[in-house]
Tab-separated table of C-alpha atoms in Angstrom:
chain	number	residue	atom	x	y	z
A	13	UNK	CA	-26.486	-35.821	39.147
A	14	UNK	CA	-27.699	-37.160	35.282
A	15	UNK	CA	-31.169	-35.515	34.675
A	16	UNK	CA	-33.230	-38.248	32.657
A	17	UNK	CA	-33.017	-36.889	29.418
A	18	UNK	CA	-36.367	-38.959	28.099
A	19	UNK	CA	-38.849	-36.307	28.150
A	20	UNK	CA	-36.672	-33.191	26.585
A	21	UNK	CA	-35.705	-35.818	24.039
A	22	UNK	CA	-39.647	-37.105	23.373
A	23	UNK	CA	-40.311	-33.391	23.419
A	24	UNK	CA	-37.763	-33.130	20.406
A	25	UNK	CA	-38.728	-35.534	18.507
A	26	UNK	CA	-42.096	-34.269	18.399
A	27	UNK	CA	-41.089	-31.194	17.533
A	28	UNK	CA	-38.909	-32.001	14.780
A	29	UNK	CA	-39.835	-35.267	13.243
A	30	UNK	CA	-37.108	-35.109	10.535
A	31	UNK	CA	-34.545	-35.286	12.943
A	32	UNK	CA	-35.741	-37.778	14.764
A	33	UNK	CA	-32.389	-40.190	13.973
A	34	UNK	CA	-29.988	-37.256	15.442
A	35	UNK	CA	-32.512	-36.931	18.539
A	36	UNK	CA	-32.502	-41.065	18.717
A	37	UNK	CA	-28.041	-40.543	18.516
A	38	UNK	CA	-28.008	-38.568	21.383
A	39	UNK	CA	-29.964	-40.892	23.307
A	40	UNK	CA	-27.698	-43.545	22.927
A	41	UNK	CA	-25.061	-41.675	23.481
A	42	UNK	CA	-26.457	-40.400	26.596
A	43	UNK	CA	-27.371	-43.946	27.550
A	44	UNK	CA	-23.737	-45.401	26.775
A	45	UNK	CA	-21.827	-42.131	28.185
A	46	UNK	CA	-20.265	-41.604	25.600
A	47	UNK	CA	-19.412	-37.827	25.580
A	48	UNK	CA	-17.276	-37.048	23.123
A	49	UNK	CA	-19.947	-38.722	20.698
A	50	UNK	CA	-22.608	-36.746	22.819
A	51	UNK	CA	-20.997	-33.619	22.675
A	52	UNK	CA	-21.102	-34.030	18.244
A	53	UNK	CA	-24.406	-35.555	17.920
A	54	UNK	CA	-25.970	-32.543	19.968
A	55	UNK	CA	-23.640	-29.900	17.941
A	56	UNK	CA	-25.400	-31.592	14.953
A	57	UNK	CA	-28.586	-31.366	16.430
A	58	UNK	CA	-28.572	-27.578	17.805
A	59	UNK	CA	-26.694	-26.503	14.236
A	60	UNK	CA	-29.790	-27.864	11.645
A	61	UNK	CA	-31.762	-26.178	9.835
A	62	UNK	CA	-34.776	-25.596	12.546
A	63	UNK	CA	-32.729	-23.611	14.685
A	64	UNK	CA	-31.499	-21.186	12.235
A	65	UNK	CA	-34.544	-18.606	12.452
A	66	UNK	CA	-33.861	-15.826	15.457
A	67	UNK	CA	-37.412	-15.978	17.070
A	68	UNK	CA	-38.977	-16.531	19.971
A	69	UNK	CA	-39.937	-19.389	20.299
A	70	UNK	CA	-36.584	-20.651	18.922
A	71	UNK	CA	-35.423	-19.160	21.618
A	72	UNK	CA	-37.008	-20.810	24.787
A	73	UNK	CA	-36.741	-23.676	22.931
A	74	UNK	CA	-32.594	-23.931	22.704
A	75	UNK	CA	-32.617	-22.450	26.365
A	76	UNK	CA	-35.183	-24.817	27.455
A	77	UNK	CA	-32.930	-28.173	25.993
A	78	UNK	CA	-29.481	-26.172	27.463
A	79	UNK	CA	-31.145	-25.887	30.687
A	80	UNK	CA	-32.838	-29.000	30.945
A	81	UNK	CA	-30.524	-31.149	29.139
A	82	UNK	CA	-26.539	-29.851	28.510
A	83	UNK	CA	-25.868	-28.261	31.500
A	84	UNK	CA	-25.834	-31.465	33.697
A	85	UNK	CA	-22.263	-32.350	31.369
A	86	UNK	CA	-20.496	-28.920	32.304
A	87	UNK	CA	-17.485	-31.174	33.547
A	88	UNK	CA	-17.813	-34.003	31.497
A	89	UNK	CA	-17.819	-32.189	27.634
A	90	UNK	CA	-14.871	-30.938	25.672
A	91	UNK	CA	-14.951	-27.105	27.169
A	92	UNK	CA	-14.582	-25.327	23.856
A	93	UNK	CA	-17.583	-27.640	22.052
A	94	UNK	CA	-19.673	-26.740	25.294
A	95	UNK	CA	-18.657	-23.003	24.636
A	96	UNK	CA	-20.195	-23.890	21.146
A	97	UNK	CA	-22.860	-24.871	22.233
A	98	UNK	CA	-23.921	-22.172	24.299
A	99	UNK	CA	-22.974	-20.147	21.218
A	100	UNK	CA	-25.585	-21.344	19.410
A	101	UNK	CA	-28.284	-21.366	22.280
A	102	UNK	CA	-27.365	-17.684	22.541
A	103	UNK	CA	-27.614	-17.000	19.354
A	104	UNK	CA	-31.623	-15.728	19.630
A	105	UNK	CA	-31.535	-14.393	22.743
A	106	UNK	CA	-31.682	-11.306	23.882
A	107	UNK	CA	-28.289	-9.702	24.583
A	108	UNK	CA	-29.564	-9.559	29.022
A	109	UNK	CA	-30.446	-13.596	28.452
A	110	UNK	CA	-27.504	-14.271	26.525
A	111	UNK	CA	-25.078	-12.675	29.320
A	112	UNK	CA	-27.440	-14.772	32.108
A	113	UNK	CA	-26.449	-17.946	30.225
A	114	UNK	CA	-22.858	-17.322	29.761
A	115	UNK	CA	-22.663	-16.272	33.654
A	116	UNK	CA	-22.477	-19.195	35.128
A	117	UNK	CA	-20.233	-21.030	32.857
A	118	UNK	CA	-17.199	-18.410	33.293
A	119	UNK	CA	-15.698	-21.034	36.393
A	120	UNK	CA	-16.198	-24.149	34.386
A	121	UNK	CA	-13.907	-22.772	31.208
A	122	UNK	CA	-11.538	-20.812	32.967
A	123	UNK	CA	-8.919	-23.462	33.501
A	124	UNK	CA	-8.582	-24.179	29.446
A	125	UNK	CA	-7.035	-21.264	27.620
A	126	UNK	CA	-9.067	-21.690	24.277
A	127	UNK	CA	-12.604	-22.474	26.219
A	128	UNK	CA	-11.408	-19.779	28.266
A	129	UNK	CA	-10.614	-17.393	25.448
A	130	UNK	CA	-13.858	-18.354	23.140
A	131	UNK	CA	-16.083	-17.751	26.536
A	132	UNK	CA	-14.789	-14.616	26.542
A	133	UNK	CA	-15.465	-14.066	22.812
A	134	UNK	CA	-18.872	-15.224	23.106
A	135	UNK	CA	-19.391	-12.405	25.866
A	136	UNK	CA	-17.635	-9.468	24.093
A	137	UNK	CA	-20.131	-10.157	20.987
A	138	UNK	CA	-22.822	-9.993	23.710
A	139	UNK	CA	-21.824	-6.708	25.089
A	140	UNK	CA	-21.412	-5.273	21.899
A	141	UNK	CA	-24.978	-6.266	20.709
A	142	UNK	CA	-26.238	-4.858	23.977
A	143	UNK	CA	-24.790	-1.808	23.023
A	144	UNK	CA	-22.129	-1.826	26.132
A	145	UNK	CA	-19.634	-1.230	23.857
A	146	UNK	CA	-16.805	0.327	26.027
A	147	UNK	CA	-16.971	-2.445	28.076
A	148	UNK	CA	-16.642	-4.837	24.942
A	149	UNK	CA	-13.806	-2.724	23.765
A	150	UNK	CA	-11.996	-3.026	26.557
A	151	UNK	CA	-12.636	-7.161	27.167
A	152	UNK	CA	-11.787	-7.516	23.230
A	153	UNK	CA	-8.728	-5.450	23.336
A	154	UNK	CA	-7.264	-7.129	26.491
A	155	UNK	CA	-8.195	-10.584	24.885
A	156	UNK	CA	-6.741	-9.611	21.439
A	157	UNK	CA	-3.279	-8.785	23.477
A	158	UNK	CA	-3.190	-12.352	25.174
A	159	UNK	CA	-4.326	-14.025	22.101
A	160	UNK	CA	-1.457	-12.518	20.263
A	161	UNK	CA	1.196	-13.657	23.154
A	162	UNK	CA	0.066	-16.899	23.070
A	163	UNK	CA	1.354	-20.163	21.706
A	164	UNK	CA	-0.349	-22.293	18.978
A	165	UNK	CA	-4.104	-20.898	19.746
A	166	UNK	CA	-7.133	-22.789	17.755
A	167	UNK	CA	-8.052	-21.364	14.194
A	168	UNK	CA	-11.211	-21.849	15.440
A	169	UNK	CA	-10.695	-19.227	18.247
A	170	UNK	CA	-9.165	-16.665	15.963
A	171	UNK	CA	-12.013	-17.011	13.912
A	172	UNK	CA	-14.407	-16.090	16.485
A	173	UNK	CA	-12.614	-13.598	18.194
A	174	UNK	CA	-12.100	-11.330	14.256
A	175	UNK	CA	-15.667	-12.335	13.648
A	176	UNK	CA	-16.780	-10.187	16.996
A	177	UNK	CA	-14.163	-7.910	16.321
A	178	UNK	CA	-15.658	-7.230	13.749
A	179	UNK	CA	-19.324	-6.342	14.896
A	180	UNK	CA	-17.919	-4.472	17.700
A	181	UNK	CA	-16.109	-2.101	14.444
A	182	UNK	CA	-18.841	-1.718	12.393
A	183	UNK	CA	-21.051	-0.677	15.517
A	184	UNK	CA	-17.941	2.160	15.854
A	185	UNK	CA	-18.237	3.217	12.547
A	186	UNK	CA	-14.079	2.251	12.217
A	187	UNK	CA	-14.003	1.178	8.616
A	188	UNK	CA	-10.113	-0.047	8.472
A	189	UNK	CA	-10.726	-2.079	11.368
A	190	UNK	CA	-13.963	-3.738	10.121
A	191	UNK	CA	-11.677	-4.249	7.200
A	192	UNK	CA	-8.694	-5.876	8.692
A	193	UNK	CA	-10.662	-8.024	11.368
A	194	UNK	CA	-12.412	-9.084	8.237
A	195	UNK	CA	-9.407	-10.511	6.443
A	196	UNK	CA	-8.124	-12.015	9.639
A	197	UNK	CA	-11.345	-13.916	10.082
A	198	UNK	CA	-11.211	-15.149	6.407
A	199	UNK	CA	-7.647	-15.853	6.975
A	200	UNK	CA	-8.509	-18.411	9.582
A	201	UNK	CA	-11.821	-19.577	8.393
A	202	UNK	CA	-12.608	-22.319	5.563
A	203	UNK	CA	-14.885	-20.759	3.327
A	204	UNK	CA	-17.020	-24.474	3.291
A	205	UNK	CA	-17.619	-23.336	7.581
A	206	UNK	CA	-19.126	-19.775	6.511
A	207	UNK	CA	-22.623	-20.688	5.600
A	208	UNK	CA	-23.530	-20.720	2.316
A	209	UNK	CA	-26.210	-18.120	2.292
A	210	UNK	CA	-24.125	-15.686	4.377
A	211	UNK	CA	-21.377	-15.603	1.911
A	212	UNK	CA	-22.402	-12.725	-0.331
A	213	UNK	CA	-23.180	-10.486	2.681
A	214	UNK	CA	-19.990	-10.635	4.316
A	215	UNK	CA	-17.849	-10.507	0.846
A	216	UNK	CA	-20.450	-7.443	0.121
A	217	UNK	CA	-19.327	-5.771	3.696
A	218	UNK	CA	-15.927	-6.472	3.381
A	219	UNK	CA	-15.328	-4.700	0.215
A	220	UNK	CA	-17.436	-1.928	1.080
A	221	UNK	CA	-15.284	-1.815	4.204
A	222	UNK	CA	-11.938	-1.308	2.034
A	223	UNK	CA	-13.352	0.972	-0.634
A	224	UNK	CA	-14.596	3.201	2.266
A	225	UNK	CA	-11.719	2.983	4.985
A	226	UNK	CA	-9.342	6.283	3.877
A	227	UNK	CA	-5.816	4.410	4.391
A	228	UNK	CA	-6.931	1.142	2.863
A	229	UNK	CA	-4.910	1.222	-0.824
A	230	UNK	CA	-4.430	-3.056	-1.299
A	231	UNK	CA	-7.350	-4.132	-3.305
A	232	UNK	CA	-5.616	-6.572	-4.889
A	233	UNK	CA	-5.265	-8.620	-2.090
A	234	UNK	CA	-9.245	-8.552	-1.725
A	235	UNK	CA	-10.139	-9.776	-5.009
A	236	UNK	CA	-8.042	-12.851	-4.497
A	237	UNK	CA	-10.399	-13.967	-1.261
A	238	UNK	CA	-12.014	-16.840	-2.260
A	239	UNK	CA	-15.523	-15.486	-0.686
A	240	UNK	CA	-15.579	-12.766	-3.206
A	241	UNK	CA	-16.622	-14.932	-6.217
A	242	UNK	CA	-20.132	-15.713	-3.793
A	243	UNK	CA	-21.155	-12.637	-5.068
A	244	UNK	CA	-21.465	-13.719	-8.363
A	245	UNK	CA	-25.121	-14.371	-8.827
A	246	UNK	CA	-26.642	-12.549	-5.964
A	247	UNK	CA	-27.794	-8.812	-5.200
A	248	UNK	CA	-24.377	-7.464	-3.990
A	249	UNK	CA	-22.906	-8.603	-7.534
A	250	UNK	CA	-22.547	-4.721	-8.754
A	251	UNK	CA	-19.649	-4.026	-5.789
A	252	UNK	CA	-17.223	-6.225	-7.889
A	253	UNK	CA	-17.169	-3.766	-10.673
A	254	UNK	CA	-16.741	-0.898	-8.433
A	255	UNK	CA	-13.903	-3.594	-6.564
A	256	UNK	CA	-12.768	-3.863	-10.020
A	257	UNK	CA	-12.424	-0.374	-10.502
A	258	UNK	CA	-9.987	0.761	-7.307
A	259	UNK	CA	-7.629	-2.472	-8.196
A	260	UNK	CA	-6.977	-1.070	-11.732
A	261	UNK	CA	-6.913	2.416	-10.695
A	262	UNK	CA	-8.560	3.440	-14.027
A	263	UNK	CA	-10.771	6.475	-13.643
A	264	UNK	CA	-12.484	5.562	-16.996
A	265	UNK	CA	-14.268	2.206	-15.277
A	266	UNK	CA	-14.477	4.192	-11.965
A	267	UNK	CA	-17.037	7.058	-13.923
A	268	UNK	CA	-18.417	4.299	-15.945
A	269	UNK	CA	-19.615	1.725	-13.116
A	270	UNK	CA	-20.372	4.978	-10.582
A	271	UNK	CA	-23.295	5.893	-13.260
A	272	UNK	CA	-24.335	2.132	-13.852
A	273	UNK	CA	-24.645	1.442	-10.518
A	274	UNK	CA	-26.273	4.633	-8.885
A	275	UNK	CA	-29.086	3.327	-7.673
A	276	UNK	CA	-27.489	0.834	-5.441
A	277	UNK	CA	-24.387	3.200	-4.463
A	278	UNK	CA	-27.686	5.801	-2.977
A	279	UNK	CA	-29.140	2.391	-1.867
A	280	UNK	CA	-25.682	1.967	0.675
A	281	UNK	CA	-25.287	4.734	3.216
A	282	UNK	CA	-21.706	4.276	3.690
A	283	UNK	CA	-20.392	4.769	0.248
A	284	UNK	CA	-22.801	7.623	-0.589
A	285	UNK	CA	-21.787	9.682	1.883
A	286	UNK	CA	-18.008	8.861	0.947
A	287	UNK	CA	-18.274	8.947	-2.825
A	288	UNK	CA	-17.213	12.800	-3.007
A	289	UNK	CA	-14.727	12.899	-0.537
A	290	UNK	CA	-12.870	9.515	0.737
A	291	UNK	CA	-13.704	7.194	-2.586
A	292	UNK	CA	-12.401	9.997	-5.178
A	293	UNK	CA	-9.536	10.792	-3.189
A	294	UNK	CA	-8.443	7.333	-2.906
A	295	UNK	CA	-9.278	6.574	-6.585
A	296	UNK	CA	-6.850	9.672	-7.811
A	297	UNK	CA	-3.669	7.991	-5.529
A	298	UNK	CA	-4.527	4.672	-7.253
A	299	UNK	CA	-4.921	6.401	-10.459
A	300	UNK	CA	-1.231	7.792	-10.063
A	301	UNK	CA	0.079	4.371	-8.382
A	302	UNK	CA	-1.419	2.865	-11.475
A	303	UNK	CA	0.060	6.057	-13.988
A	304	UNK	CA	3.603	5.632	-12.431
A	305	UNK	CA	3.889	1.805	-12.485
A	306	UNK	CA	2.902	1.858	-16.042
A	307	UNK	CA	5.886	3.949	-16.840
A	308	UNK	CA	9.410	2.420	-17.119
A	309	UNK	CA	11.443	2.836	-14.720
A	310	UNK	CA	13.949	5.449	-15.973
A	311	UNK	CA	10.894	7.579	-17.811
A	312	UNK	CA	8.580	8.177	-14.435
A	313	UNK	CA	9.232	12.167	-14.380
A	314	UNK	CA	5.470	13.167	-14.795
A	315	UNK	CA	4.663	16.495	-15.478
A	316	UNK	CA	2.236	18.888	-13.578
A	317	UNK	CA	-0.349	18.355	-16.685
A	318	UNK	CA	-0.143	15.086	-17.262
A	319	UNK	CA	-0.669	13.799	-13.568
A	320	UNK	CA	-3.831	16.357	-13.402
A	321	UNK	CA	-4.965	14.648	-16.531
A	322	UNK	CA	-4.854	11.214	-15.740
A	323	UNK	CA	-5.653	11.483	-11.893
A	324	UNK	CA	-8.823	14.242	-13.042
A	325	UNK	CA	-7.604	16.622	-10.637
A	326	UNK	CA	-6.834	20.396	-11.172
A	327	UNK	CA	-3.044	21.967	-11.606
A	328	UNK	CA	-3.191	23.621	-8.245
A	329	UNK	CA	-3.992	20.107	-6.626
A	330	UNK	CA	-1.344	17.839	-8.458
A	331	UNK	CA	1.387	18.724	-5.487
A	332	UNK	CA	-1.238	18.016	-2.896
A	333	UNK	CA	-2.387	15.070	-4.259
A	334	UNK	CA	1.420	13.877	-4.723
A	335	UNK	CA	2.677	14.879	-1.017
A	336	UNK	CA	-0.336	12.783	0.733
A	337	UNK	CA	0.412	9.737	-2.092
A	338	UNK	CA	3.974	10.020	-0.409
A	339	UNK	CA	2.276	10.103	3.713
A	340	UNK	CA	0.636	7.055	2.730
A	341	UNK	CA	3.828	5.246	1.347
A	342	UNK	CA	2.088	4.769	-2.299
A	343	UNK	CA	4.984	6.615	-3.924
A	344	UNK	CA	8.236	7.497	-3.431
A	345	UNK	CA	9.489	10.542	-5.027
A	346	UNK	CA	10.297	14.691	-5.843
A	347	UNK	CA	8.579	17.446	-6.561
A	348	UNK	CA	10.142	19.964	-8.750
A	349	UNK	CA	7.911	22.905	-8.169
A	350	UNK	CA	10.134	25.380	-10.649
A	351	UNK	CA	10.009	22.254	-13.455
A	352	UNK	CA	6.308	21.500	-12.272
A	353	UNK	CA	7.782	17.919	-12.246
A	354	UNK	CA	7.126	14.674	-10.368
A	355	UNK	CA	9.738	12.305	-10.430
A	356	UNK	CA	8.970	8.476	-9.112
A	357	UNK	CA	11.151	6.820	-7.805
A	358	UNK	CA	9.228	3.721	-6.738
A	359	UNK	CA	5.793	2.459	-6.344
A	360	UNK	CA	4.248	0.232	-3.507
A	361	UNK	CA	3.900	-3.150	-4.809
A	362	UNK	CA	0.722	-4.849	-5.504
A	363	UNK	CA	-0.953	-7.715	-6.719
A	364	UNK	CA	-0.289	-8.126	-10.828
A	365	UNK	CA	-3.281	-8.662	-12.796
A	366	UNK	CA	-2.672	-10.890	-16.053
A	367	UNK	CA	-2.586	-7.413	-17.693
A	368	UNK	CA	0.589	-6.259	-15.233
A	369	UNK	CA	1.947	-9.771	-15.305
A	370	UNK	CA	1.801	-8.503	-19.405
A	371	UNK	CA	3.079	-5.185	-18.889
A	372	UNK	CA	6.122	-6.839	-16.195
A	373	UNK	CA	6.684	-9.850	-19.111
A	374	UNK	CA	6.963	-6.410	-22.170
A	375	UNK	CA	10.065	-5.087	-19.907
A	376	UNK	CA	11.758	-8.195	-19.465
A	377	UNK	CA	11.964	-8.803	-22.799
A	378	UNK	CA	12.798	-5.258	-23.260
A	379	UNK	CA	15.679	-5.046	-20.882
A	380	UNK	CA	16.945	-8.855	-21.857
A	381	UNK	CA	17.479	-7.550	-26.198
A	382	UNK	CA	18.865	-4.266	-23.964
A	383	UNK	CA	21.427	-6.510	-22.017
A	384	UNK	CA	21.986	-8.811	-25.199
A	385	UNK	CA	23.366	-5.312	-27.125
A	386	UNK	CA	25.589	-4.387	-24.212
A	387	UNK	CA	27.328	-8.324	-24.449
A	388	UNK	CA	27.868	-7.818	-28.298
A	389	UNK	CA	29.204	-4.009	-27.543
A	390	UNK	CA	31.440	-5.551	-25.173
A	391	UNK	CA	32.759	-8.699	-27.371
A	392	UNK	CA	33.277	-6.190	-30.035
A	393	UNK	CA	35.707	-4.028	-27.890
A	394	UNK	CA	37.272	-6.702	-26.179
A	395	UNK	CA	40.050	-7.171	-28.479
A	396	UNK	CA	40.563	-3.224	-28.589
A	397	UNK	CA	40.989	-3.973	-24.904
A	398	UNK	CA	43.519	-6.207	-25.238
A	399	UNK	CA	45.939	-4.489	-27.578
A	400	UNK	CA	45.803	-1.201	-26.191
């Protein structure tokens, strides 16, 4: 049965005046049934500006029009859009009226996979900011399993499900995890959908993420997400120099931007208490990645000193440092203990730079004048070839 949806929708208008032409859409697409239409116009509606603030008031007011108004087209809207929609009436509540919402809606989504899968989203990010978060664990990670067996499933969905992921990680304290369900989630989500004043706080989270997370080496990768330039401009900027820093592998900018940007390194609990332990460890692997890559190919025997020079680690730690390079698949390589020698015998690739696309241009040239002798040694002999 339709509930007459004149005085929710007088309510509205007198509530928000400006959007008075969305409220007057909805009406006629109420009066018209057209749902589809509906289904936009009050995605529109629910998603301006008015909305945005988590209060009280906001609150009952989104549960008040979901209530009164959207749940009466449970069977007739688009099931993911409706799971939308109760995304954003969620959104302020608190986590026990957020999980009383979703309740009743678990029957009307469960026969569409996506609406099915995005319900369930909607209610692991729930749990998790209720603090249940065994029991959003264990939804997420049954859900990630079925996601990943099945065929063709929404961007839209994958977003969602590596955005909660993602708060369910960073309530864990699991760094790499925060930092790959980050990447998946910008993977599969237009930059224009993340809004615009969110940006800098999720680039700012991601890279602290990386530069914390101990197994996390690929930096290069991160500064080529498009989110990272919205930190240009705001109060995050500083973590691109630090960013800048761990993708050079160049313990000269790491000292240098450590000391510029104290303050707001003390100011961020996570990479304070890492800075001695997990940041300089990973920043002496880089700096050898970065030391052995530089060298040509046939010249990467390293000794003992010169490894403990560039990496700024002592003589008695140059092995140590070298052995867990090789655990983590950085470097491949031998130790010649009696020679205190390294010898490299490859390097995990990595983004180039324009100053490696430089360095990988100076040996191509090299090795092409190289290969140009050998063909004029070989003409030369030829004809001694011949005769003899």
């Amino acid at each position: 049965m339709e509930v007459d949806p004149s005085p929710i929708l007088e309510a509205a208008r007198k509530a928000h005046p400006e959007l008075a032409e969305l409220v007057e859409q909805i009406q006629k697409c109420f009066n018209a049934k057209l749902y589809h239409q509906l289904t936009n116009a009050i995605l529109e509606y629910l998603s301006s500006a008015p909305f945005l603030a988590k209060t009280p008031a906001v609150a009952t007011e989104l549960k008040d029009f979901f209530e009164g108004f959207v749940k009466q087209f449970v069977l007739k809207f688009d099931k993911v859009k409706l799971v939308q929609l109760l995304s954003i009436v969620c959104r302020p509540q608190t986590p026990a009226v957020a999980l009383e919402l979703l309740a009743p809606l678990e029957e009307a989504v469960k026969a569409e996979r996506d609406a099915k899968y995005m319900w369930q989203i909607l209610k692991g990010e729930k749990l998790t900011t209720s603090g249940d978060t065994e029991a959003a664990k264990e939804l997420l990670d049954s859900l990630g399993q079925e996601i990943d067996a099945a065929y063709e499933v929404q961007a839209l969905v994958q977003s969602h499900f590596h955005k909660t992921n993602c708060g369910l990680w960073k309530k864990l304290g699991r760094y790499q995890d925060i930092y790959k369900s980050s990447i998946l989630y910008l993977a599969y989500t237009k930059l224009s959908d993340i809004p615009v004043e969110e940006r800098p706080l999720i680039a700012f989270e991601t890279v602290v993420a990386a530069l914390v997370a101990e197994e996390e080496f690929n930096f290069g990768e991160l500064t080529q997400q498009e989110i990272i330039s919205s930190l240009d401009g705001s109060q995050y900027a500083w973590i691109k120099d630090i960013l800048q820093a761990f993708s050079e592998g160049k313990f000269d900018l790491f000292d240098t931007y450590l000391a510029k940007h104290r303050s707001q390194i003390d100011a961020t609990p996570e990479l304070k208490a890492a800075e001695a332990t997990v940041l300089r460890h990973k920043m002496c692997a880089l700096s050898l990645m970065e030391l052995a890559f530089r060298k040509p190919k046939k010249q990467r025997r390293l000794t003992f000193e010169e490894v403990a020079q560039h990496c700024r680690v002592g003589a008695k730690d140059v092995e140590h440092l070298v052995m867990k390079s090789m655990c983590a698949n950085l470097i491949h390589g031998q130790i010649d203990e009696v020679e205190q020698l390294v010898v490299i015998t490859w390097v995990k690739p990595r983004i180039l730079d324009v100053q490696r696309i430089d360095l990988m241009r100076e040996r191509m040239d090299v090795w092409a004048q190289q290969t140009g002798l050998l063909l004029e040694h070989l003409e030369s002999v030829t004809p001694e070839l011949l005769v003899s």
